[in-house]
Short mmCIF file of C-alpha atoms in Angstrom, two decimals:
data_model
loop_
_atom_site.label_atom_id
_atom_site.label_comp_id
_atom_site.label_asym_id
_atom_site.label_seq_id
_atom_site.Cartn_x
_atom_site.Cartn_y
_atom_site.Cartn_z
CA MET E 177 0.15 -0.11 0.04
CA THR E 178 1.29 3.76 -1.28
CA VAL E 179 -0.23 6.55 0.54
CA ILE E 180 0.51 9.94 -1.28
CA ALA E 181 -0.44 13.52 0.22
CA HIS E 182 -2.00 15.25 -2.47
CA LEU E 183 -1.31 19.52 -1.70
CA SER E 184 -1.44 22.77 -4.31
CA ASP E 185 -1.58 25.62 -4.48
CA PRO E 186 0.10 27.33 -0.69
CA HIS E 187 0.63 30.33 -1.94
CA PHE E 188 2.89 30.92 0.72
CA GLY E 189 2.93 34.31 1.32
CA THR E 190 -1.10 34.60 1.84
CA GLU E 191 -0.98 32.01 4.36
CA ILE E 192 -2.93 31.71 7.35
CA PRO E 193 -0.90 30.08 10.44
CA ALA E 194 -3.45 27.97 11.83
CA VAL E 195 -4.13 26.41 8.95
CA VAL E 196 -0.99 26.15 7.55
CA ASP E 197 -0.12 23.93 11.55
CA ALA E 198 -3.44 22.14 10.47
CA LEU E 199 -2.12 20.83 8.16
CA GLN E 200 1.52 20.04 8.93
CA ALA E 201 -0.16 18.02 12.26
CA ALA E 202 -2.66 16.21 9.91
CA LEU E 203 0.56 14.59 7.94
CA HIS E 204 2.35 13.86 11.00
CA ALA E 205 -1.10 11.46 11.66
CA LEU E 206 -1.04 10.30 8.26
CA GLN E 207 2.55 9.70 7.71
CA PRO E 208 2.23 9.86 4.32
CA ASP E 209 5.06 7.53 1.65
CA LEU E 210 4.86 11.15 -0.16
CA VAL E 211 3.70 14.85 -1.05
CA ILE E 212 3.53 15.98 -3.93
CA VAL E 213 2.80 19.47 -4.83
CA SER E 214 1.26 20.25 -7.55
CA GLY E 215 2.07 23.82 -7.89
CA ASP E 216 1.44 27.57 -6.86
CA MET E 217 3.84 27.02 -3.50
CA THR E 218 3.98 30.79 -3.28
CA GLN E 219 1.86 33.82 -4.28
CA ARG E 220 4.38 36.22 -6.28
CA ALA E 221 7.50 33.81 -6.64
CA ARG E 222 9.50 36.67 -4.13
CA LYS E 223 13.06 34.48 -2.04
CA HIS E 224 11.38 34.69 1.25
CA GLU E 225 7.57 33.12 -0.06
CA PHE E 226 9.31 30.79 -1.30
CA ARG E 227 11.60 30.06 1.97
CA SER E 228 8.82 29.83 4.48
CA ALA E 229 6.99 27.74 1.69
CA ARG E 230 11.01 25.62 1.94
CA ASN E 231 10.40 25.78 5.77
CA PHE E 232 7.51 24.69 5.81
CA LEU E 233 7.90 21.00 3.72
CA ASP E 234 11.58 20.51 5.91
CA ARG E 235 9.19 20.32 9.00
CA LEU E 236 6.76 17.82 7.74
CA LYS E 237 9.52 14.89 8.13
CA VAL E 238 8.33 12.89 5.38
CA PRO E 239 10.28 10.74 3.61
CA ALA E 240 9.95 11.93 0.37
CA ILE E 241 8.59 15.47 -1.41
CA MET E 242 7.99 16.22 -4.59
CA VAL E 243 7.06 20.01 -5.92
CA ILE E 244 6.32 20.95 -9.75
CA PRO E 245 5.96 24.89 -10.83
CA GLY E 246 2.66 26.80 -11.07
CA ASN E 247 2.13 29.97 -12.95
CA HIS E 248 2.90 31.98 -9.34
CA ASP E 249 5.35 30.30 -9.16
CA ILE E 250 7.14 32.45 -11.46
CA PRO E 251 7.71 36.41 -11.30
CA LEU E 252 4.82 38.50 -12.89
CA PHE E 253 6.16 42.30 -11.96
CA ASN E 254 9.48 41.64 -12.62
CA VAL E 255 9.48 41.45 -15.78
CA VAL E 256 13.45 41.29 -16.14
CA ALA E 257 13.16 38.03 -14.09
CA ARG E 258 10.66 37.06 -15.54
CA ALA E 259 12.03 37.33 -19.17
CA LEU E 260 15.22 36.38 -18.34
CA THR E 261 15.42 34.03 -14.69
CA PRO E 262 11.31 33.15 -14.01
CA TYR E 263 12.70 29.90 -12.37
CA ARG E 264 15.60 31.45 -10.28
CA ASN E 265 13.80 31.45 -6.83
CA TYR E 266 11.88 28.39 -7.38
CA CYS E 267 15.21 26.29 -8.34
CA ASP E 268 17.09 27.48 -4.68
CA ALA E 269 14.32 26.56 -3.00
CA PHE E 270 13.35 22.34 -4.60
CA GLY E 271 15.83 22.51 -7.50
CA ALA E 272 15.13 21.36 -11.15
CA PRO E 273 10.56 21.41 -11.43
CA CYS E 274 10.63 17.63 -12.82
CA GLY E 275 11.53 14.48 -11.08
CA MET E 276 10.09 11.08 -10.92
CA TRP E 277 9.52 9.09 -7.07
CA THR E 278 8.96 5.59 -6.89
CA ASP E 279 7.84 2.25 -4.93
CA THR E 280 7.12 -0.84 -4.74
CA ASP E 281 3.67 -0.76 -6.34
CA THR E 282 3.73 3.29 -7.76
CA ILE E 283 6.07 5.79 -10.20
CA VAL E 284 5.17 9.50 -9.55
CA MET E 285 6.07 12.12 -12.95
CA ALA E 286 6.34 15.33 -12.58
CA LEU E 287 5.83 17.82 -15.56
CA ASP E 288 5.67 21.80 -16.19
CA SER E 289 3.03 23.29 -17.33
CA THR E 290 4.32 26.83 -17.36
CA ASN E 291 5.40 29.08 -19.86
CA PRO E 292 6.79 32.82 -18.33
CA ALA E 293 5.31 33.62 -21.96
CA ARG E 294 1.54 32.89 -20.78
CA HIS E 295 0.41 34.26 -17.15
CA THR E 296 -2.49 31.30 -16.16
CA ARG E 297 -3.06 29.64 -18.98
CA GLY E 298 -0.84 26.09 -18.97
CA LYS E 299 0.49 23.73 -21.60
CA LEU E 300 2.47 20.26 -21.85
CA ARG E 301 4.88 20.29 -24.48
CA THR E 302 4.60 17.96 -26.37
CA GLY E 303 8.24 16.48 -25.97
CA GLN E 304 6.88 16.53 -21.86
CA LEU E 305 3.74 13.93 -23.48
CA ALA E 306 6.03 11.51 -25.49
CA ASP E 307 8.88 11.06 -23.04
CA LEU E 308 6.35 9.87 -20.69
CA ALA E 309 7.40 6.88 -21.98
CA SER E 310 11.13 6.81 -22.14
CA ARG E 311 10.72 8.30 -18.61
CA ILE E 312 9.28 4.39 -17.56
CA PRO E 313 11.85 1.51 -17.27
CA PRO E 314 10.53 -2.02 -18.26
CA SER E 315 11.03 -3.17 -14.09
CA MET E 316 7.98 -0.74 -13.09
CA THR E 317 5.84 -1.16 -16.32
CA PRO E 318 3.18 -2.85 -13.46
CA ARG E 319 3.92 -0.17 -11.79
CA LEU E 320 0.08 2.89 -10.64
CA ARG E 321 1.99 5.54 -13.15
CA ILE E 322 0.16 9.07 -11.87
CA ALA E 323 2.01 12.47 -13.43
CA CYS E 324 1.65 15.51 -12.04
CA ALA E 325 1.21 18.98 -13.65
CA HIS E 326 -0.33 22.94 -12.15
CA GLN E 327 -3.05 23.48 -14.36
CA PRO E 328 -5.82 20.91 -15.09
CA LEU E 329 -7.22 18.97 -17.59
CA HIS E 330 -11.01 19.12 -16.25
CA THR E 331 -12.50 21.91 -13.45
CA ALA E 332 -15.37 21.50 -10.56
CA TRP E 333 -16.93 23.91 -11.43
CA LEU E 334 -18.45 24.61 -15.45
CA GLU E 335 -17.41 28.55 -14.41
CA ASP E 336 -13.70 27.11 -14.54
CA GLN E 337 -13.58 25.85 -17.90
CA HIS E 338 -11.81 28.58 -19.05
CA GLU E 339 -8.41 27.65 -16.74
CA VAL E 340 -7.93 24.24 -18.51
CA LEU E 341 -4.58 23.36 -19.90
CA ILE E 342 -4.06 23.87 -23.87
CA ASP E 343 -4.80 21.06 -25.75
CA ALA E 344 -6.65 19.43 -22.75
CA GLY E 345 -7.30 17.10 -25.00
CA ASN E 346 -4.47 15.86 -27.05
CA ALA E 347 -2.67 15.89 -23.40
CA ALA E 348 -5.45 13.65 -22.37
CA ALA E 349 -5.32 11.33 -24.86
CA ALA E 350 -1.34 10.69 -25.01
CA PHE E 351 -1.33 10.23 -20.91
CA ALA E 352 -4.22 7.42 -21.89
CA GLY E 353 -1.80 6.42 -24.06
CA HIS E 354 1.20 6.01 -22.09
CA ASP E 355 -1.48 4.18 -19.97
CA ILE E 356 -1.17 6.73 -17.28
CA ASP E 357 -3.99 5.74 -14.16
CA ILE E 358 -4.34 9.48 -12.00
CA VAL E 359 -3.05 12.68 -12.92
CA LEU E 360 -1.92 15.13 -10.81
CA SER E 361 -3.48 18.84 -10.90
CA GLY E 362 -4.37 22.29 -8.87
CA HIS E 363 -4.93 26.22 -10.17
CA VAL E 364 -8.56 26.18 -9.79
CA HIS E 365 -8.92 25.88 -5.80
CA VAL E 366 -11.40 23.72 -6.21
CA PRO E 367 -10.85 20.17 -5.39
CA LEU E 368 -11.65 17.41 -8.26
CA VAL E 369 -11.56 13.63 -8.10
CA THR E 370 -12.87 11.83 -10.47
CA THR E 371 -12.19 10.23 -13.88
CA THR E 372 -12.18 11.15 -17.54
CA ARG E 373 -14.92 9.66 -18.93
CA GLU E 374 -17.63 12.37 -19.05
CA ALA E 375 -15.04 15.38 -19.67
CA PHE E 376 -13.15 12.65 -22.43
CA PRO E 377 -15.54 10.13 -23.38
CA GLU E 378 -13.20 9.36 -26.56
CA LEU E 379 -10.52 7.84 -24.64
CA ARG E 380 -8.97 3.76 -25.28
CA ARG E 381 -8.83 3.73 -21.53
CA HIS E 382 -9.93 6.12 -19.13
CA PHE E 383 -8.21 8.00 -16.14
CA ILE E 384 -8.79 8.72 -12.38
CA LEU E 385 -8.85 12.40 -11.93
CA SER E 386 -7.21 14.47 -8.98
CA GLY E 387 -7.41 18.18 -8.55
CA ALA E 388 -6.84 19.54 -4.74
CA GLY E 389 -7.68 22.67 -3.20
CA THR E 390 -5.74 25.29 -2.09
CA ALA E 391 -4.36 23.97 1.38
CA VAL E 392 -3.14 26.70 3.66
CA SER E 393 -4.23 30.16 1.44
CA HIS E 394 -6.58 32.74 2.14
CA ARG E 395 -7.42 32.64 -1.10
CA THR E 396 -10.66 30.48 -0.87
CA ARG E 397 -13.47 30.16 -2.47
CA PRO E 398 -17.06 29.76 -1.64
CA GLY E 399 -17.83 26.60 -0.93
CA ALA E 400 -15.01 25.31 -1.34
CA PRO E 401 -12.33 25.42 2.04
CA ASN E 402 -8.86 24.54 2.51
CA SER E 403 -8.07 21.21 1.49
CA PHE E 404 -6.09 18.43 0.11
CA ASN E 405 -6.46 15.07 -1.61
CA VAL E 406 -4.92 11.97 -0.29
CA ILE E 407 -4.31 8.83 -2.48
CA THR E 408 -4.02 5.06 -1.32
CA THR E 409 -2.76 2.57 -3.20
CA CYS E 410 -4.68 -1.05 -3.35
CA PRO E 411 -2.27 -3.70 -5.06
CA GLU E 412 -3.14 -6.26 -2.38
CA SER E 413 -7.00 -6.24 -3.58
CA ALA E 414 -8.32 -9.22 -6.38
CA VAL E 415 -9.43 -5.65 -8.61
CA ARG E 416 -6.69 -3.29 -9.48
CA SER E 417 -8.00 -0.43 -6.54
CA VAL E 418 -7.51 3.62 -5.57
CA LYS E 419 -8.61 5.52 -3.23
CA VAL E 420 -8.54 8.79 -3.34
CA ALA E 421 -10.89 11.45 0.21
CA ILE E 422 -10.48 15.04 0.06
CA TRP E 423 -9.35 16.46 3.66
CA ARG E 424 -11.02 19.45 3.99
CA PHE E 425 -10.39 22.34 7.17
CA ASN E 426 -12.83 22.65 9.77
CA PRO E 427 -12.53 26.10 10.76
CA GLU E 428 -14.45 25.63 13.94
CA SER E 429 -12.24 22.33 15.54
CA GLY E 430 -9.05 23.92 13.99
CA HIS E 431 -8.84 20.60 12.16
CA PHE E 432 -8.82 19.09 8.75
CA ALA E 433 -11.22 15.56 8.03
CA VAL E 434 -11.75 13.44 5.94
CA HIS E 435 -14.77 15.61 3.35
CA GLN E 436 -15.36 12.81 0.94
CA VAL E 437 -14.26 9.27 -0.11
CA THR E 438 -14.00 7.59 -3.29
CA GLN E 439 -12.80 4.15 -4.46
CA PHE E 440 -12.01 2.85 -8.37
CA HIS E 441 -11.27 -0.19 -9.60
CA LEU E 442 -9.35 -0.77 -12.05
CA GLY E 443 -12.08 -2.10 -15.48
CA ALA E 444 -11.85 -3.57 -19.16
CA SER E 445 -11.96 0.56 -20.56
CA GLY E 446 -9.60 2.02 -17.56
CA TRP E 447 -10.93 3.55 -14.62
CA GLU E 448 -14.13 3.89 -13.02
CA PRO E 449 -16.25 4.38 -9.57
CA VAL E 450 -17.13 1.68 -6.95
#
């Protein structure tokens, strides 16, 4: 069994200290094998924001951490830095943006959908998608395959559809073609746990979409409080299955707690909710 805590959009610089403490406590109790943050670690890509984000991650004391950049992790108002060294502060804090993590059950691949030439929209380059297969050694082919990008393929709310990845349909087809099982994202601050069956019915093999809300920022949206997702693989079950839980912050209790759990099984046409 593998437990992955999927965080997104903490936007350090706008964090709520009490929520940061509650998230740290929740992750300490969960003891995940991996914490992955799907972008927007900072609000304005400033050095002190990256320091705060790095210090938070270091305090978690978890076995592994992965971080990918979001559009907010590129300088916005410093046009010289945006043009010449857009990822300097990010790389100083977290290293190169596209990494890989694996254990006996799971392989997780980080993808960079940001571009300094665009403000909020994201796109996965053709080369990144084509390289997915080469990033998976033959010895790892039976493992659950997870990819992570900042901008989503699909959104929970119709009003956010303009924020999906550019050429989302082509990206979804590429993921399906490489037998990706789960795609993680963030960006819109509204959690999403579903499959591609509704948004991309034409895919030959459907996969799970895990979109995480904003973990600790005050930039929440109505009806979508601070939250994060927890992915649990169940390799020992007779039918290959995965659970995705949404954990929400409750301001009355001051703690994160499970809000919703969805279980998925792998069928003939891909993943489907039970």
